[in-house]
Amino acid sequence: MELRQLEAFVAVGTELHFGRAAEKLHMGQPTLSDLVRRLERELGATLLTRTTRRVALTQAGTELLGRAKFIIDSVEGATAAVRRVAEGGAGRVRIGITPPVAPILAPHLAAAFKALAPDVDVTIRRMWLPDLERTVADIDGELDLAITCAKVPDPPGIISEIFCAEPLFVTLRPDHRLAGRHGIELAELAGETLGLHSAALFPAWVLALRQVLEAAGVAPPTVELTDTDLSAGRWAAQHEVDWILTTKSVAGSHVSTPLIPVSPSLHVPYTLQWCPIRAASAAVGRFVDLALSVDVPPGWVTQHDHLRHTKA
């Protein structure tokens, strides 16, 4: 039994007219009649009675008609579902992120992808950097791609792209000698104590800040912050700390001390990592393409690996 035979029978059984059924299926009437006759031979039953004036369903034909419609609908539904998955309109995307990605970048990308592919199931998990790197590199792992701040090495079989960045700010006590400035060079604070988060708690964030300091050629004395919240809104209570580095997304609304832009501008980079094998899934591939081309959050800048790159 072929699907074409069932489609031919359903058309005739619904129209009760071979000419109209052939027209509906865009085929010749002899071809349609042959498909129905072959189906009857294979089933060993007469499905239609034919006279020069009318076509009618037999009892066996009536029994088959409802079942055949269900089969055709099921096949069409399965075909449509498979096509949507193959085209990236359905399926799933599993994303691992480090904590600094959570406030702004992850929701920004998720909302943009929801508008593009509303039926794709997107799950986002916050993870520490070592776990993230290990899981995304696992070919049978629980992640399809990862997003973290900082420049990170490529695990075997993984592609990494620094695709956007967020401006960095200095935050000082209100009575600090530079608190009224509109921009601060890091070299001006090189002799004062910088507060850094615990690398055990926020390894990606600490790595990103250390990379920025190294690139700027500044090596201030540092002390570990006792504030265990990423926003570090209570850092000023730690008297041995003179200043911290942060971004607007990380600081959020929790910071009570002035945010002053670093001058010249410095940025915290964000890296997208994915496994090309898992990105062969159309939904994952579409998310990668979107992340590398969609407009970045307001106030952020694109990077050279962003497909919609503009000079900052």
PDB file of C-alpha atoms in Angstrom:
ATOM      1  CA  MET A   1       0.000   0.000   0.000  1.00  0.00           C
ATOM      2  CA  GLU A   2       1.432   3.352  -1.064  1.00  0.00           C
ATOM      3  CA  LEU A   3       0.639   6.806   0.253  1.00  0.00           C
ATOM      4  CA  ARG A   4      -0.273   7.901  -3.295  1.00  0.00           C
ATOM      5  CA  GLN A   5      -2.875   5.162  -3.457  1.00  0.00           C
ATOM      6  CA  LEU A   6      -4.454   6.307  -0.222  1.00  0.00           C
ATOM      7  CA  GLU A   7      -4.427   9.935  -1.372  1.00  0.00           C
ATOM      8  CA  ALA A   8      -6.110   8.940  -4.631  1.00  0.00           C
ATOM      9  CA  PHE A   9      -8.772   6.900  -2.803  1.00  0.00           C
ATOM     10  CA  VAL A  10      -9.457   9.699  -0.259  1.00  0.00           C
ATOM     11  CA  ALA A  11      -9.864  12.227  -3.067  1.00  0.00           C
ATOM     12  CA  VAL A  12     -12.357  10.037  -4.922  1.00  0.00           C
ATOM     13  CA  GLY A  13     -14.105   8.947  -1.726  1.00  0.00           C
ATOM     14  CA  THR A  14     -14.528  12.586  -0.692  1.00  0.00           C
ATOM     15  CA  GLU A  15     -15.539  14.005  -4.070  1.00  0.00           C
ATOM     16  CA  LEU A  16     -17.408  10.873  -5.238  1.00  0.00           C
ATOM     17  CA  HIS A  17     -16.334  11.890  -8.716  1.00  0.00           C
ATOM     18  CA  PHE A  18     -13.197  10.734 -10.538  1.00  0.00           C
ATOM     19  CA  GLY A  19     -12.901  13.858 -12.672  1.00  0.00           C
ATOM     20  CA  ARG A  20     -13.033  16.305  -9.763  1.00  0.00           C
ATOM     21  CA  ALA A  21     -10.708  14.101  -7.692  1.00  0.00           C
ATOM     22  CA  ALA A  22      -8.148  13.989 -10.524  1.00  0.00           C
ATOM     23  CA  GLU A  23      -8.343  17.762 -10.843  1.00  0.00           C
ATOM     24  CA  LYS A  24      -7.832  18.183  -7.106  1.00  0.00           C
ATOM     25  CA  LEU A  25      -4.695  16.007  -7.180  1.00  0.00           C
ATOM     26  CA  HIS A  26      -3.413  17.550 -10.422  1.00  0.00           C
ATOM     27  CA  MET A  27      -3.177  14.214 -12.183  1.00  0.00           C
ATOM     28  CA  GLY A  28      -4.817  12.500 -15.133  1.00  0.00           C
ATOM     29  CA  GLN A  29      -8.022  10.529 -14.559  1.00  0.00           C
ATOM     30  CA  PRO A  30      -6.554   7.260 -15.925  1.00  0.00           C
ATOM     31  CA  THR A  31      -3.655   7.502 -13.430  1.00  0.00           C
ATOM     32  CA  LEU A  32      -6.109   8.150 -10.592  1.00  0.00           C
ATOM     33  CA  SER A  33      -8.278   5.180 -11.580  1.00  0.00           C
ATOM     34  CA  ASP A  34      -5.219   2.934 -11.784  1.00  0.00           C
ATOM     35  CA  LEU A  35      -4.078   3.920  -8.257  1.00  0.00           C
ATOM     36  CA  VAL A  36      -7.510   3.119  -6.788  1.00  0.00           C
ATOM     37  CA  ARG A  37      -7.721  -0.219  -8.655  1.00  0.00           C
ATOM     38  CA  ARG A  38      -4.253  -1.216  -7.412  1.00  0.00           C
ATOM     39  CA  LEU A  39      -5.279  -0.385  -3.851  1.00  0.00           C
ATOM     40  CA  GLU A  40      -8.395  -2.509  -4.169  1.00  0.00           C
ATOM     41  CA  ARG A  41      -6.365  -5.437  -5.523  1.00  0.00           C
ATOM     42  CA  GLU A  42      -3.854  -5.202  -2.675  1.00  0.00           C
ATOM     43  CA  LEU A  43      -6.604  -5.054  -0.043  1.00  0.00           C
ATOM     44  CA  GLY A  44      -8.711  -7.732  -1.726  1.00  0.00           C
ATOM     45  CA  ALA A  45     -11.817  -5.571  -1.361  1.00  0.00           C
ATOM     46  CA  THR A  46     -14.001  -3.342  -3.524  1.00  0.00           C
ATOM     47  CA  LEU A  47     -13.878   0.173  -2.134  1.00  0.00           C
ATOM     48  CA  LEU A  48     -16.001   2.024  -4.677  1.00  0.00           C
ATOM     49  CA  THR A  49     -18.942   1.163  -6.899  1.00  0.00           C
ATOM     50  CA  ARG A  50     -18.807   2.894 -10.242  1.00  0.00           C
ATOM     51  CA  THR A  51     -21.566   3.484 -12.740  1.00  0.00           C
ATOM     52  CA  THR A  52     -21.771   5.881 -15.638  1.00  0.00           C
ATOM     53  CA  ARG A  53     -23.741   8.279 -13.440  1.00  0.00           C
ATOM     54  CA  ARG A  54     -22.332   8.005  -9.937  1.00  0.00           C
ATOM     55  CA  VAL A  55     -19.552   6.792  -7.687  1.00  0.00           C
ATOM     56  CA  ALA A  56     -20.376   5.443  -4.209  1.00  0.00           C
ATOM     57  CA  LEU A  57     -18.415   4.023  -1.300  1.00  0.00           C
ATOM     58  CA  THR A  58     -18.858   0.427  -0.369  1.00  0.00           C
ATOM     59  CA  GLN A  59     -18.982  -0.599   3.292  1.00  0.00           C
ATOM     60  CA  ALA A  60     -15.280  -1.463   3.080  1.00  0.00           C
ATOM     61  CA  GLY A  61     -14.627   1.878   1.411  1.00  0.00           C
ATOM     62  CA  THR A  62     -16.441   3.756   4.170  1.00  0.00           C
ATOM     63  CA  GLU A  63     -14.350   1.906   6.776  1.00  0.00           C
ATOM     64  CA  LEU A  64     -11.096   2.750   4.992  1.00  0.00           C
ATOM     65  CA  LEU A  65     -11.912   6.400   4.250  1.00  0.00           C
ATOM     66  CA  GLY A  66     -11.710   7.628   7.857  1.00  0.00           C
ATOM     67  CA  ARG A  67      -8.582   5.589   8.557  1.00  0.00           C
ATOM     68  CA  ALA A  68      -6.915   6.747   5.343  1.00  0.00           C
ATOM     69  CA  LYS A  69      -7.600  10.405   6.179  1.00  0.00           C
ATOM     70  CA  PHE A  70      -6.017   9.881   9.600  1.00  0.00           C
ATOM     71  CA  ILE A  71      -2.955   8.222   8.045  1.00  0.00           C
ATOM     72  CA  ILE A  72      -2.518  11.029   5.503  1.00  0.00           C
ATOM     73  CA  ASP A  73      -2.934  13.712   8.172  1.00  0.00           C
ATOM     74  CA  SER A  74      -0.374  11.941  10.375  1.00  0.00           C
ATOM     75  CA  VAL A  75       2.142  11.689   7.546  1.00  0.00           C
ATOM     76  CA  GLU A  76       1.647  15.346   6.612  1.00  0.00           C
ATOM     77  CA  GLY A  77       2.040  16.368  10.253  1.00  0.00           C
ATOM     78  CA  ALA A  78       5.201  14.314  10.626  1.00  0.00           C
ATOM     79  CA  THR A  79       6.588  15.710   7.379  1.00  0.00           C
ATOM     80  CA  ALA A  80       5.904  19.273   8.481  1.00  0.00           C
ATOM     81  CA  ALA A  81       7.442  18.655  11.908  1.00  0.00           C
ATOM     82  CA  VAL A  82      10.586  17.098  10.444  1.00  0.00           C
ATOM     83  CA  ARG A  83      10.897  19.923   7.935  1.00  0.00           C
ATOM     84  CA  ARG A  84      10.599  22.532  10.689  1.00  0.00           C
ATOM     85  CA  VAL A  85      13.326  20.803  12.706  1.00  0.00           C
ATOM     86  CA  ALA A  86      15.524  20.484   9.616  1.00  0.00           C
ATOM     87  CA  GLU A  87      15.045  24.194   8.863  1.00  0.00           C
ATOM     88  CA  GLY A  88      15.655  25.280  12.461  1.00  0.00           C
ATOM     89  CA  GLY A  89      12.050  26.261  13.132  1.00  0.00           C
ATOM     90  CA  ALA A  90      11.733  23.659  15.872  1.00  0.00           C
ATOM     91  CA  GLY A  91      14.042  21.620  18.077  1.00  0.00           C
ATOM     92  CA  ARG A  92      16.091  22.700  21.068  1.00  0.00           C
ATOM     93  CA  VAL A  93      19.112  24.807  21.932  1.00  0.00           C
ATOM     94  CA  ARG A  94      20.927  24.238  25.246  1.00  0.00           C
ATOM     95  CA  ILE A  95      23.098  27.150  26.335  1.00  0.00           C
ATOM     96  CA  GLY A  96      25.530  27.336  29.216  1.00  0.00           C
ATOM     97  CA  ILE A  97      26.522  30.769  30.520  1.00  0.00           C
ATOM     98  CA  THR A  98      28.811  32.154  33.198  1.00  0.00           C
ATOM     99  CA  PRO A  99      27.184  34.560  35.722  1.00  0.00           C
ATOM    100  CA  PRO A 100      28.258  37.861  34.056  1.00  0.00           C
ATOM    101  CA  VAL A 101      26.315  36.845  30.936  1.00  0.00           C
ATOM    102  CA  ALA A 102      23.045  36.449  32.862  1.00  0.00           C
ATOM    103  CA  PRO A 103      21.901  40.045  33.539  1.00  0.00           C
ATOM    104  CA  ILE A 104      21.866  41.507  30.008  1.00  0.00           C
ATOM    105  CA  LEU A 105      23.433  39.445  27.223  1.00  0.00           C
ATOM    106  CA  ALA A 106      21.630  36.137  27.738  1.00  0.00           C
ATOM    107  CA  PRO A 107      18.125  37.694  27.901  1.00  0.00           C
ATOM    108  CA  HIS A 108      18.978  39.906  24.913  1.00  0.00           C
ATOM    109  CA  LEU A 109      19.961  36.954  22.727  1.00  0.00           C
ATOM    110  CA  ALA A 110      17.113  34.746  23.988  1.00  0.00           C
ATOM    111  CA  ALA A 111      14.515  37.412  23.148  1.00  0.00           C
ATOM    112  CA  ALA A 112      15.969  37.961  19.672  1.00  0.00           C
ATOM    113  CA  PHE A 113      15.988  34.217  18.997  1.00  0.00           C
ATOM    114  CA  LYS A 114      12.425  33.833  20.334  1.00  0.00           C
ATOM    115  CA  ALA A 115      11.280  36.365  17.756  1.00  0.00           C
ATOM    116  CA  LEU A 116      13.145  34.484  15.019  1.00  0.00           C
ATOM    117  CA  ALA A 117      12.220  30.910  16.000  1.00  0.00           C
ATOM    118  CA  PRO A 118       9.359  30.952  18.534  1.00  0.00           C
ATOM    119  CA  ASP A 119       8.895  27.175  18.544  1.00  0.00           C
ATOM    120  CA  VAL A 120      12.484  26.278  19.402  1.00  0.00           C
ATOM    121  CA  ASP A 121      12.954  25.255  23.028  1.00  0.00           C
ATOM    122  CA  VAL A 122      15.824  27.315  24.473  1.00  0.00           C
ATOM    123  CA  THR A 123      17.233  26.389  27.883  1.00  0.00           C
ATOM    124  CA  ILE A 124      19.877  28.497  29.640  1.00  0.00           C
ATOM    125  CA  ARG A 125      22.011  27.207  32.532  1.00  0.00           C
ATOM    126  CA  ARG A 126      24.304  29.308  34.701  1.00  0.00           C
ATOM    127  CA  MET A 127      27.607  27.514  35.263  1.00  0.00           C
ATOM    128  CA  TRP A 128      31.086  28.229  36.609  1.00  0.00           C
ATOM    129  CA  LEU A 129      33.722  28.559  33.907  1.00  0.00           C
ATOM    130  CA  PRO A 130      35.553  25.222  34.538  1.00  0.00           C
ATOM    131  CA  ASP A 131      32.252  23.307  34.377  1.00  0.00           C
ATOM    132  CA  LEU A 132      31.193  25.224  31.302  1.00  0.00           C
ATOM    133  CA  GLU A 133      34.424  24.489  29.435  1.00  0.00           C
ATOM    134  CA  ARG A 134      34.274  20.810  30.353  1.00  0.00           C
ATOM    135  CA  THR A 135      30.610  20.378  29.410  1.00  0.00           C
ATOM    136  CA  VAL A 136      30.685  22.176  26.061  1.00  0.00           C
ATOM    137  CA  ALA A 137      33.741  20.148  25.022  1.00  0.00           C
ATOM    138  CA  ASP A 138      31.969  16.859  25.802  1.00  0.00           C
ATOM    139  CA  ILE A 139      30.663  15.531  22.479  1.00  0.00           C
ATOM    140  CA  ASP A 140      27.820  13.776  24.279  1.00  0.00           C
ATOM    141  CA  GLY A 141      27.403  16.615  26.777  1.00  0.00           C
ATOM    142  CA  GLU A 142      24.426  18.557  27.972  1.00  0.00           C
ATOM    143  CA  LEU A 143      25.243  21.809  26.151  1.00  0.00           C
ATOM    144  CA  ASP A 144      25.091  22.891  22.523  1.00  0.00           C
ATOM    145  CA  LEU A 145      26.979  26.134  23.046  1.00  0.00           C
ATOM    146  CA  ALA A 146      28.470  28.332  25.745  1.00  0.00           C
ATOM    147  CA  ILE A 147      28.742  32.071  26.355  1.00  0.00           C
ATOM    148  CA  THR A 148      31.221  33.556  28.802  1.00  0.00           C
ATOM    149  CA  CYS A 149      33.033  36.791  29.454  1.00  0.00           C
ATOM    150  CA  ALA A 150      36.819  36.819  28.943  1.00  0.00           C
ATOM    151  CA  LYS A 151      38.934  35.380  26.191  1.00  0.00           C
ATOM    152  CA  VAL A 152      39.077  31.622  26.752  1.00  0.00           C
ATOM    153  CA  PRO A 153      41.070  28.924  24.961  1.00  0.00           C
ATOM    154  CA  ASP A 154      39.448  26.645  22.409  1.00  0.00           C
ATOM    155  CA  PRO A 155      38.916  23.136  23.774  1.00  0.00           C
ATOM    156  CA  PRO A 156      39.513  20.397  21.179  1.00  0.00           C
ATOM    157  CA  GLY A 157      36.713  20.367  18.606  1.00  0.00           C
ATOM    158  CA  ILE A 158      35.256  23.683  19.779  1.00  0.00           C
ATOM    159  CA  ILE A 159      35.052  26.997  17.907  1.00  0.00           C
ATOM    160  CA  SER A 160      35.361  30.217  19.935  1.00  0.00           C
ATOM    161  CA  GLU A 161      34.441  33.711  18.757  1.00  0.00           C
ATOM    162  CA  ILE A 162      34.706  36.960  20.730  1.00  0.00           C
ATOM    163  CA  PHE A 163      31.595  38.580  19.290  1.00  0.00           C
ATOM    164  CA  CYS A 164      30.723  41.554  21.520  1.00  0.00           C
ATOM    165  CA  ALA A 165      32.027  43.545  24.467  1.00  0.00           C
ATOM    166  CA  GLU A 166      30.761  45.778  27.248  1.00  0.00           C
ATOM    167  CA  PRO A 167      32.397  49.052  28.367  1.00  0.00           C
ATOM    168  CA  LEU A 168      34.328  48.903  31.618  1.00  0.00           C
ATOM    169  CA  PHE A 169      33.855  51.370  34.478  1.00  0.00           C
ATOM    170  CA  VAL A 170      35.791  52.309  37.588  1.00  0.00           C
ATOM    171  CA  THR A 171      33.815  52.737  40.772  1.00  0.00           C
ATOM    172  CA  LEU A 172      35.249  54.806  43.620  1.00  0.00           C
ATOM    173  CA  ARG A 173      34.220  56.014  47.041  1.00  0.00           C
ATOM    174  CA  PRO A 174      32.338  59.347  46.875  1.00  0.00           C
ATOM    175  CA  ASP A 175      35.195  61.123  48.672  1.00  0.00           C
ATOM    176  CA  HIS A 176      37.949  59.687  46.443  1.00  0.00           C
ATOM    177  CA  ARG A 177      40.244  62.298  44.873  1.00  0.00           C
ATOM    178  CA  LEU A 178      39.118  61.242  41.363  1.00  0.00           C
ATOM    179  CA  ALA A 179      35.424  60.772  42.120  1.00  0.00           C
ATOM    180  CA  GLY A 180      34.344  63.880  40.206  1.00  0.00           C
ATOM    181  CA  ARG A 181      36.106  62.914  36.983  1.00  0.00           C
ATOM    182  CA  HIS A 182      34.302  62.051  33.729  1.00  0.00           C
ATOM    183  CA  GLY A 183      36.944  59.507  32.781  1.00  0.00           C
ATOM    184  CA  ILE A 184      39.828  57.777  34.536  1.00  0.00           C
ATOM    185  CA  GLU A 185      42.964  56.181  33.147  1.00  0.00           C
ATOM    186  CA  LEU A 186      43.801  52.951  34.941  1.00  0.00           C
ATOM    187  CA  ALA A 187      47.378  54.134  35.309  1.00  0.00           C
ATOM    188  CA  GLU A 188      46.085  56.847  37.673  1.00  0.00           C
ATOM    189  CA  LEU A 189      44.975  54.117  40.087  1.00  0.00           C
ATOM    190  CA  ALA A 190      47.963  51.816  39.644  1.00  0.00           C
ATOM    191  CA  GLY A 191      49.268  52.440  43.164  1.00  0.00           C
ATOM    192  CA  GLU A 192      45.902  51.990  44.912  1.00  0.00           C
ATOM    193  CA  THR A 193      44.342  48.712  46.019  1.00  0.00           C
ATOM    194  CA  LEU A 194      41.929  47.090  43.580  1.00  0.00           C
ATOM    195  CA  GLY A 195      39.230  44.810  44.926  1.00  0.00           C
ATOM    196  CA  LEU A 196      38.704  41.615  42.917  1.00  0.00           C
ATOM    197  CA  HIS A 197      36.111  38.930  43.387  1.00  0.00           C
ATOM    198  CA  SER A 198      37.111  35.488  44.549  1.00  0.00           C
ATOM    199  CA  ALA A 199      38.404  33.512  41.571  1.00  0.00           C
ATOM    200  CA  ALA A 200      36.764  30.428  43.076  1.00  0.00           C
ATOM    201  CA  LEU A 201      33.357  32.125  43.051  1.00  0.00           C
ATOM    202  CA  PHE A 202      33.574  34.010  39.752  1.00  0.00           C
ATOM    203  CA  PRO A 203      36.452  32.588  37.699  1.00  0.00           C
ATOM    204  CA  ALA A 204      35.275  33.975  34.344  1.00  0.00           C
ATOM    205  CA  TRP A 205      34.820  37.508  35.675  1.00  0.00           C
ATOM    206  CA  VAL A 206      38.161  37.592  37.469  1.00  0.00           C
ATOM    207  CA  LEU A 207      39.864  36.192  34.364  1.00  0.00           C
ATOM    208  CA  ALA A 208      38.258  38.902  32.203  1.00  0.00           C
ATOM    209  CA  LEU A 209      39.387  41.704  34.516  1.00  0.00           C
ATOM    210  CA  ARG A 210      42.929  40.346  34.797  1.00  0.00           C
ATOM    211  CA  GLN A 211      43.111  40.151  31.002  1.00  0.00           C
ATOM    212  CA  VAL A 212      41.987  43.791  30.741  1.00  0.00           C
ATOM    213  CA  LEU A 213      44.585  44.922  33.300  1.00  0.00           C
ATOM    214  CA  GLU A 214      47.327  42.995  31.527  1.00  0.00           C
ATOM    215  CA  ALA A 215      46.351  44.463  28.152  1.00  0.00           C
ATOM    216  CA  ALA A 216      46.385  47.946  29.703  1.00  0.00           C
ATOM    217  CA  GLY A 217      49.824  47.329  31.226  1.00  0.00           C
ATOM    218  CA  VAL A 218      48.578  48.049  34.751  1.00  0.00           C
ATOM    219  CA  ALA A 219      49.369  45.866  37.769  1.00  0.00           C
ATOM    220  CA  PRO A 220      47.818  47.435  40.891  1.00  0.00           C
ATOM    221  CA  PRO A 221      47.928  45.760  44.303  1.00  0.00           C
ATOM    222  CA  THR A 222      44.824  43.622  44.744  1.00  0.00           C
ATOM    223  CA  VAL A 223      42.775  42.223  47.586  1.00  0.00           C
ATOM    224  CA  GLU A 224      39.939  39.719  47.467  1.00  0.00           C
ATOM    225  CA  LEU A 225      36.491  41.201  47.985  1.00  0.00           C
ATOM    226  CA  THR A 226      34.545  39.891  50.942  1.00  0.00           C
ATOM    227  CA  ASP A 227      31.298  40.752  49.132  1.00  0.00           C
ATOM    228  CA  THR A 228      30.212  37.459  47.548  1.00  0.00           C
ATOM    229  CA  ASP A 229      27.646  39.025  45.220  1.00  0.00           C
ATOM    230  CA  LEU A 230      28.758  39.603  41.626  1.00  0.00           C
ATOM    231  CA  SER A 231      27.438  43.165  41.701  1.00  0.00           C
ATOM    232  CA  ALA A 232      29.744  43.916  44.684  1.00  0.00           C
ATOM    233  CA  GLY A 233      27.340  46.588  45.883  1.00  0.00           C
ATOM    234  CA  ARG A 234      28.846  46.507  49.395  1.00  0.00           C
ATOM    235  CA  TRP A 235      32.500  46.736  48.384  1.00  0.00           C
ATOM    236  CA  ALA A 236      32.948  50.168  49.993  1.00  0.00           C
ATOM    237  CA  ALA A 237      32.451  48.633  53.446  1.00  0.00           C
ATOM    238  CA  GLN A 238      35.770  46.826  52.931  1.00  0.00           C
ATOM    239  CA  HIS A 239      38.142  49.611  54.009  1.00  0.00           C
ATOM    240  CA  GLU A 240      41.316  48.238  52.435  1.00  0.00           C
ATOM    241  CA  VAL A 241      39.735  48.424  48.962  1.00  0.00           C
ATOM    242  CA  ASP A 242      40.235  51.711  47.103  1.00  0.00           C
ATOM    243  CA  TRP A 243      38.493  50.927  43.819  1.00  0.00           C
ATOM    244  CA  ILE A 244      36.877  48.174  41.739  1.00  0.00           C
ATOM    245  CA  LEU A 245      36.232  47.537  38.077  1.00  0.00           C
ATOM    246  CA  THR A 246      32.748  46.693  36.843  1.00  0.00           C
ATOM    247  CA  THR A 247      30.258  47.065  33.992  1.00  0.00           C
ATOM    248  CA  LYS A 248      26.742  48.432  34.015  1.00  0.00           C
ATOM    249  CA  SER A 249      25.229  44.979  33.542  1.00  0.00           C
ATOM    250  CA  VAL A 250      27.221  43.464  36.401  1.00  0.00           C
ATOM    251  CA  ALA A 251      26.738  46.422  38.756  1.00  0.00           C
ATOM    252  CA  GLY A 252      23.044  46.676  37.982  1.00  0.00           C
ATOM    253  CA  SER A 253      21.150  48.928  40.367  1.00  0.00           C
ATOM    254  CA  HIS A 254      23.073  47.708  43.417  1.00  0.00           C
ATOM    255  CA  VAL A 255      26.080  50.002  43.229  1.00  0.00           C
ATOM    256  CA  SER A 256      25.914  53.106  45.426  1.00  0.00           C
ATOM    257  CA  THR A 257      29.299  54.538  44.406  1.00  0.00           C
ATOM    258  CA  PRO A 258      30.045  56.564  41.237  1.00  0.00           C
ATOM    259  CA  LEU A 259      30.565  54.684  37.962  1.00  0.00           C
ATOM    260  CA  ILE A 260      33.232  56.437  35.919  1.00  0.00           C
ATOM    261  CA  PRO A 261      34.190  55.316  32.384  1.00  0.00           C
ATOM    262  CA  VAL A 262      37.692  54.014  31.850  1.00  0.00           C
ATOM    263  CA  SER A 263      39.595  56.356  29.539  1.00  0.00           C
ATOM    264  CA  PRO A 264      40.610  55.467  26.922  1.00  0.00           C
ATOM    265  CA  SER A 265      37.718  53.011  26.649  1.00  0.00           C
ATOM    266  CA  LEU A 266      38.348  49.441  27.733  1.00  0.00           C
ATOM    267  CA  HIS A 267      35.874  46.596  27.335  1.00  0.00           C
ATOM    268  CA  VAL A 268      35.057  43.214  28.804  1.00  0.00           C
ATOM    269  CA  PRO A 269      34.834  40.756  25.883  1.00  0.00           C
ATOM    270  CA  TYR A 270      32.210  38.024  25.563  1.00  0.00           C
ATOM    271  CA  THR A 271      33.010  34.732  23.879  1.00  0.00           C
ATOM    272  CA  LEU A 272      30.638  32.359  22.100  1.00  0.00           C
ATOM    273  CA  GLN A 273      31.737  28.713  21.922  1.00  0.00           C
ATOM    274  CA  TRP A 274      30.086  25.885  20.026  1.00  0.00           C
ATOM    275  CA  CYS A 275      30.779  22.420  18.726  1.00  0.00           C
ATOM    276  CA  PRO A 276      30.486  22.266  14.909  1.00  0.00           C
ATOM    277  CA  ILE A 277      29.034  18.761  15.117  1.00  0.00           C
ATOM    278  CA  ARG A 278      26.171  19.830  17.371  1.00  0.00           C
ATOM    279  CA  ALA A 279      25.770  23.064  15.396  1.00  0.00           C
ATOM    280  CA  ALA A 280      24.832  20.847  12.439  1.00  0.00           C
ATOM    281  CA  SER A 281      21.429  20.859  14.152  1.00  0.00           C
ATOM    282  CA  ALA A 282      19.608  23.617  12.299  1.00  0.00           C
ATOM    283  CA  ALA A 283      18.242  25.238  15.470  1.00  0.00           C
ATOM    284  CA  VAL A 284      21.705  25.427  17.053  1.00  0.00           C
ATOM    285  CA  GLY A 285      23.175  26.724  13.812  1.00  0.00           C
ATOM    286  CA  ARG A 286      20.501  29.421  13.625  1.00  0.00           C
ATOM    287  CA  PHE A 287      21.283  30.521  17.175  1.00  0.00           C
ATOM    288  CA  VAL A 288      25.001  30.779  16.383  1.00  0.00           C
ATOM    289  CA  ASP A 289      24.231  32.829  13.260  1.00  0.00           C
ATOM    290  CA  LEU A 290      21.932  35.109  15.247  1.00  0.00           C
ATOM    291  CA  ALA A 291      24.426  35.664  18.067  1.00  0.00           C
ATOM    292  CA  LEU A 292      27.103  36.603  15.542  1.00  0.00           C
ATOM    293  CA  SER A 293      24.900  39.024  13.616  1.00  0.00           C
ATOM    294  CA  VAL A 294      22.150  40.474  15.824  1.00  0.00           C
ATOM    295  CA  ASP A 295      22.437  44.008  17.180  1.00  0.00           C
ATOM    296  CA  VAL A 296      24.300  44.053  20.488  1.00  0.00           C
ATOM    297  CA  PRO A 297      22.650  45.420  23.671  1.00  0.00           C
ATOM    298  CA  PRO A 298      22.480  49.235  23.881  1.00  0.00           C
ATOM    299  CA  GLY A 299      25.809  50.725  24.915  1.00  0.00           C
ATOM    300  CA  TRP A 300      27.773  47.591  23.995  1.00  0.00           C
ATOM    301  CA  VAL A 301      30.122  47.264  21.039  1.00  0.00           C
ATOM    302  CA  THR A 302      30.594  44.618  18.402  1.00  0.00           C
ATOM    303  CA  GLN A 303      33.865  42.801  17.890  1.00  0.00           C
ATOM    304  CA  HIS A 304      35.671  41.603  14.771  1.00  0.00           C
ATOM    305  CA  ASP A 305      34.017  38.177  14.957  1.00  0.00           C
ATOM    306  CA  HIS A 306      30.563  39.775  15.030  1.00  0.00           C
ATOM    307  CA  LEU A 307      29.133  39.597  11.509  1.00  0.00           C
ATOM    308  CA  ARG A 308      27.515  43.002  11.891  1.00  0.00           C
ATOM    309  CA  HIS A 309      30.814  44.549  12.993  1.00  0.00           C
ATOM    310  CA  THR A 310      31.088  48.298  13.213  1.00  0.00           C
ATOM    311  CA  LYS A 311      34.038  50.313  14.391  1.00  0.00           C
ATOM    312  CA  ALA A 312      33.663  51.422  17.994  1.00  0.00           C
TER     313      ALA A 312
END
